[in-house]
């Protein structure tokens, strides 16, 4: 299966640069996965596609202000560090720019010495392990010094960093937002719950590997980076009860989808627990538990386009994307939404 089969031409001006003032005022393209039929709605109309007994699954990870700007202690040269994942205690795997200046032993100072880091190892794909030193609470220092790690295709500065968080974000740990959830307001979630739809929380800390381009020509040669997930006992019970009762499992975002498909058994039921997943979902994959998906519009040739193509069929997805482009939908993280049902 060639990566070029998942390409499409996207006009640059359709890449959303800013979040809408009202989260739920985005548009919603509704795709019937069986027929390929498309409807154009507003996101507030999502509840009309849900039924009593369904279970809506949301990823409650919280984005940390993971981008730090510092200087090398010996030369005062500027250096940028992006926290990817905590390995143990105060050791983080990071992406450093420029990487050539960050050899093992390099000491970096942030915020006039409020936080310091020492590069200890160079690991996979040139990432650096950094041991941090500080006085106080790391999260508080990070909140003071760090910036939100917006994707590279967003060039505007974010005025309110909470707009790159879902309203239900709980557990610190992501380097990127689970963006399909950005459309929900507390009021809309309450309306959905009042209909008799169960809302279940799972956690997957989103890494940048999810968004990295597929460099292999044959997608089967692509290796996904691993991400940490958690499914609590009570949340697994909610999802399994809905499944047993004939309700549909509707994931909000590809991260919720990947969590459930990683933690589900072959019998189609979810197992509570935590771990690391590098699941790669592409056409031919048989979904164990997911029925429907709320998602955003993704980058050409990305693993996320491949995932939605596995659910709805490549031709249906690419036709829907063409229609979205014709109708001037907004794309990517701050863009409009899609329901595949």
Coordinates of N, CA, C and O in Angstrom, one line a residue, residues 90-178:
X90 N 13.1 13.2 36.7 CA 13.3 14.5 36.0 C 14.1 14.3 34.7 O 14.7 15.2 34.2
X91 N 14.0 13.1 34.2 CA 14.6 12.8 32.9 C 13.5 12.8 31.8 O 12.6 12.0 31.9
X92 N 13.7 13.6 30.8 CA 12.7 13.7 29.7 C 13.4 13.4 28.3 O 14.5 13.8 28.1
X93 N 12.6 12.7 27.5 CA 13.0 12.6 26.1 C 12.6 13.9 25.4 O 11.4 14.3 25.6
X94 N 13.4 14.6 24.6 CA 13.2 15.9 24.1 C 13.6 15.9 22.6 O 14.4 15.1 22.1
X95 N 13.1 17.0 22.0 CA 13.5 17.3 20.6 C 14.2 18.7 20.8 O 13.6 19.6 21.3
X96 N 15.5 18.7 20.4 CA 16.3 19.9 20.6 C 16.6 20.6 19.2 O 17.0 19.9 18.3
X97 N 16.5 21.9 19.2 CA 16.9 22.6 18.0 C 17.8 23.7 18.4 O 17.5 24.5 19.3
X98 N 19.0 23.9 17.8 CA 19.6 23.0 16.8 C 20.2 21.8 17.6 O 20.9 22.0 18.6
X99 N 20.0 20.6 17.1 CA 20.4 19.4 17.8 C 22.0 19.3 17.8 O 22.5 18.7 18.8
X100 N 22.7 19.8 16.8 CA 24.1 19.7 16.8 C 24.8 20.4 18.0 O 25.9 20.0 18.4
X101 N 24.1 21.4 18.6 CA 24.7 22.1 19.7 C 24.4 21.4 21.0 O 24.8 21.8 22.1
X102 N 23.7 20.2 21.0 CA 23.3 19.6 22.2 C 23.9 18.2 22.3 O 23.2 17.2 22.3
X103 N 25.2 18.1 22.4 CA 25.9 16.8 22.6 C 25.8 16.4 24.1 O 25.5 17.3 24.9
X104 N 25.9 15.1 24.4 CA 25.9 14.7 25.8 C 26.9 15.5 26.6 O 28.0 15.8 26.2
X105 N 26.4 16.0 27.8 CA 27.2 16.8 28.6 C 26.9 18.3 28.5 O 27.2 19.1 29.4
X106 N 26.1 18.7 27.5 CA 25.7 20.1 27.3 C 24.8 20.5 28.4 O 23.8 19.8 28.7
X107 N 25.0 21.7 29.0 CA 24.2 22.2 30.0 C 23.4 23.4 29.4 O 24.0 24.3 28.8
X108 N 22.1 23.4 29.7 CA 21.2 24.4 29.2 C 20.5 25.1 30.3 O 20.0 24.5 31.3
X109 N 20.4 26.5 30.2 CA 19.8 27.2 31.3 C 18.5 27.9 30.7 O 18.5 28.4 29.6
X110 N 17.4 27.8 31.5 CA 16.1 28.3 31.1 C 15.7 29.3 32.2 O 15.8 29.1 33.4
X111 N 15.1 30.5 31.8 CA 14.6 31.4 32.7 C 15.7 31.9 33.7 O 15.4 32.0 34.9
X112 N 16.8 32.3 33.1 CA 17.9 32.8 34.0 C 18.3 31.9 35.1 O 18.6 32.3 36.3
X113 N 18.3 30.6 34.8 CA 18.7 29.6 35.8 C 17.6 29.0 36.7 O 17.9 28.2 37.5
X114 N 16.4 29.5 36.5 CA 15.3 28.9 37.3 C 15.2 27.4 37.0 O 14.8 26.6 37.9
X115 N 15.5 27.0 35.8 CA 15.5 25.6 35.4 C 16.8 25.3 34.6 O 17.1 26.1 33.7
X116 N 17.5 24.2 34.9 CA 18.6 23.9 34.1 C 18.5 22.4 33.7 O 17.8 21.6 34.3
X117 N 19.1 22.1 32.5 CA 19.1 20.8 32.0 C 20.4 20.3 31.5 O 21.2 21.1 30.9
X118 N 20.7 19.0 31.6 CA 22.0 18.5 31.1 C 21.6 17.3 30.2 O 20.9 16.4 30.5
X119 N 22.1 17.4 28.9 CA 21.9 16.4 27.9 C 22.7 15.1 28.4 O 23.9 15.2 28.6
X120 N 22.0 14.0 28.5 CA 22.7 12.8 29.0 C 22.9 11.8 27.8 O 24.0 11.1 27.8
X121 N 22.0 11.7 26.9 CA 22.1 10.7 25.8 C 21.5 11.2 24.6 O 20.5 12.0 24.6
X122 N 21.9 10.7 23.4 CA 21.2 10.9 22.1 C 20.5 9.6 21.8 O 21.2 8.5 21.9
X123 N 19.2 9.6 21.6 CA 18.5 8.4 21.4 C 17.8 8.4 20.0 O 18.3 9.1 19.1
X124 N 16.8 7.6 19.8 CA 16.1 7.4 18.5 C 15.8 8.7 17.8 O 15.3 9.6 18.4
X125 N 16.2 8.7 16.5 CA 15.9 9.8 15.6 C 16.5 11.1 16.1 O 16.1 12.2 15.7
X126 N 17.6 11.0 16.8 CA 18.3 12.2 17.2 C 17.7 12.9 18.4 O 18.2 14.0 18.8
X127 N 16.7 12.4 19.0 CA 16.1 13.0 20.2 C 17.1 12.9 21.4 O 18.0 12.1 21.4
X128 N 17.0 13.9 22.3 CA 17.9 13.9 23.4 C 17.2 13.6 24.7 O 16.1 14.1 25.0
X129 N 17.9 12.9 25.6 CA 17.5 12.7 27.0 C 18.1 13.9 27.8 O 19.3 14.1 27.7
X130 N 17.3 14.6 28.5 CA 17.8 15.7 29.3 C 17.4 15.5 30.8 O 16.2 15.2 31.1
X131 N 18.4 15.6 31.7 CA 18.1 15.5 33.1 C 17.9 17.0 33.6 O 18.8 17.8 33.5
X132 N 16.8 17.3 34.2 CA 16.5 18.7 34.6 C 16.8 18.8 36.1 O 16.6 17.9 36.9
X133 N 17.2 20.0 36.5 CA 17.5 20.4 37.9 C 16.7 21.7 38.2 O 16.7 22.6 37.3
X134 N 16.2 21.8 39.4 CA 15.4 23.0 39.8 C 15.1 22.9 41.2 O 15.3 21.9 41.9
X135 N 14.6 24.0 41.8 CA 14.1 24.1 43.1 C 12.6 24.4 43.1 O 12.2 25.3 42.4
X136 N 11.8 23.6 43.8 CA 10.4 23.8 43.8 C 9.6 22.7 43.0 O 10.1 21.5 43.1
X137 N 8.5 23.0 42.4 CA 7.7 22.0 41.7 C 7.8 22.2 40.2 O 7.7 23.3 39.6
X138 N 8.2 21.1 39.5 CA 8.5 21.2 38.1 C 7.4 21.7 37.3 O 7.6 22.6 36.4
X139 N 6.2 21.2 37.6 CA 5.0 21.7 36.8 C 4.7 23.2 36.9 O 4.4 23.8 35.9
X140 N 5.0 23.7 38.1 CA 4.8 25.2 38.3 C 5.9 26.0 37.5 O 5.6 27.0 36.9
X141 N 7.1 25.5 37.5 CA 8.2 26.1 36.7 C 7.9 26.1 35.2 O 8.0 27.0 34.5
X142 N 7.4 24.9 34.8 CA 7.1 24.7 33.4 C 5.9 25.6 33.0 O 6.0 26.2 31.9
X143 N 4.9 25.8 33.8 CA 3.8 26.7 33.5 C 4.3 28.1 33.4 O 3.7 28.9 32.6
X144 N 5.3 28.4 34.1 CA 5.8 29.8 34.1 C 6.7 30.0 32.9 O 6.7 31.1 32.2
X145 N 7.6 29.1 32.5 CA 8.6 29.2 31.5 C 8.2 28.7 30.1 O 8.6 29.2 29.1
X146 N 7.3 27.7 30.1 CA 7.0 27.0 28.8 C 5.9 27.6 28.0 O 5.1 28.4 28.5
X147 N 5.9 27.2 26.7 CA 4.9 27.7 25.8 C 4.2 26.5 25.2 O 4.8 25.4 25.2
X148 N 2.9 26.7 24.8 CA 2.2 25.6 24.2 C 2.9 25.2 22.9 O 3.2 26.0 22.0
X149 N 3.0 23.8 22.7 CA 3.7 23.3 21.5 C 2.8 23.2 20.3 O 2.4 22.1 19.9
X150 N 2.4 24.4 19.7 CA 1.5 24.3 18.6 C 2.2 23.7 17.4 O 3.4 23.8 17.2
X151 N 1.4 23.0 16.5 CA 2.0 22.3 15.3 C 2.6 23.3 14.4 O 2.2 24.5 14.4
X152 N 3.6 22.9 13.6 CA 4.4 23.8 12.8 C 3.5 24.6 11.7 O 3.9 25.6 11.2
X153 N 2.4 24.0 11.3 CA 1.5 24.6 10.3 C 0.7 25.8 10.9 O 0.0 26.5 10.1
X154 N 0.7 26.0 12.2 CA 0.1 27.1 12.8 C 1.1 28.2 13.1 O 2.0 28.0 13.9
X155 N 1.0 29.3 12.4 CA 2.0 30.3 12.5 C 1.6 31.5 13.3 O 2.4 32.3 13.7
X156 N 0.3 31.6 13.7 CA -0.2 32.6 14.5 C 0.1 32.3 16.0 O 0.2 31.1 16.4
X157 N 0.3 33.3 16.8 CA 0.5 33.1 18.2 C -0.8 32.9 18.9 O -1.8 33.6 18.6
X158 N -0.9 32.0 19.8 CA -2.1 31.7 20.5 C -2.3 32.7 21.7 O -1.4 32.7 22.6
X159 N -3.4 33.4 21.7 CA -3.6 34.4 22.7 C -4.0 33.8 24.0 O -3.5 34.3 25.1
X160 N -4.8 32.8 24.0 CA -5.3 32.1 25.2 C -4.8 30.6 25.2 O -5.4 29.9 24.4
X161 N -3.9 30.2 26.0 CA -3.3 28.9 25.8 C -4.4 27.8 26.2 O -4.2 26.6 25.8
X162 N -5.4 28.2 26.9 CA -6.5 27.2 27.2 C -7.3 26.8 26.0 O -8.0 25.8 26.0
X163 N -7.2 27.6 24.9 CA -7.9 27.2 23.7 C -7.2 26.0 22.9 O -7.8 25.5 22.0
X164 N -6.0 25.7 23.4 CA -5.4 24.4 22.9 C -5.5 23.3 23.9 O -4.8 22.4 23.9
X165 N -6.6 23.4 24.8 CA -6.9 22.4 25.7 C -8.4 22.1 25.5 O -9.2 23.0 25.2
X166 N -8.8 20.8 25.7 CA -10.2 20.5 25.8 C -10.8 21.0 27.1 O -10.0 21.2 28.1
X167 N -12.1 21.2 27.2 CA -12.7 21.6 28.4 C -12.7 20.6 29.5 O -12.8 20.8 30.7
X168 N -12.4 19.3 29.1 CA -12.3 18.2 30.0 C -10.9 17.7 30.3 O -10.7 16.6 30.8
X169 N -9.9 18.5 29.9 CA -8.5 18.0 30.1 C -8.2 17.9 31.6 O -8.5 18.8 32.4
X170 N -7.6 16.8 31.9 CA -7.4 16.4 33.4 C -5.9 16.0 33.7 O -5.4 16.5 34.7
X171 N -5.4 15.1 32.9 CA -4.1 14.5 33.2 C -3.0 15.1 32.4 O -2.9 14.9 31.2
X172 N -2.0 15.8 33.0 CA -0.9 16.4 32.3 C -0.1 15.3 31.6 O 0.2 14.2 32.2
X173 N 0.4 15.6 30.4 CA 1.3 14.7 29.7 C 1.4 14.8 28.2 O 2.3 14.2 27.7
X174 N 0.6 15.5 27.6 CA 0.6 15.5 26.1 C 1.5 16.6 25.5 O 1.6 17.7 26.1
X175 N 2.1 16.3 24.4 CA 2.9 17.3 23.6 C 2.0 17.9 22.5 O 2.5 18.8 21.8
X176 N 0.8 17.4 22.4 CA -0.1 18.0 21.4 C -1.5 17.7 21.9 O -1.8 16.8 22.6
X177 N -2.5 18.5 21.5 CA -3.9 18.4 21.9 C -4.6 17.3 21.2 O -4.3 17.1 20.0
X178 N -5.5 16.6 21.8 CA -6.5 15.7 21.1 C -7.5 16.6 20.4 O -8.6 16.8 21.0

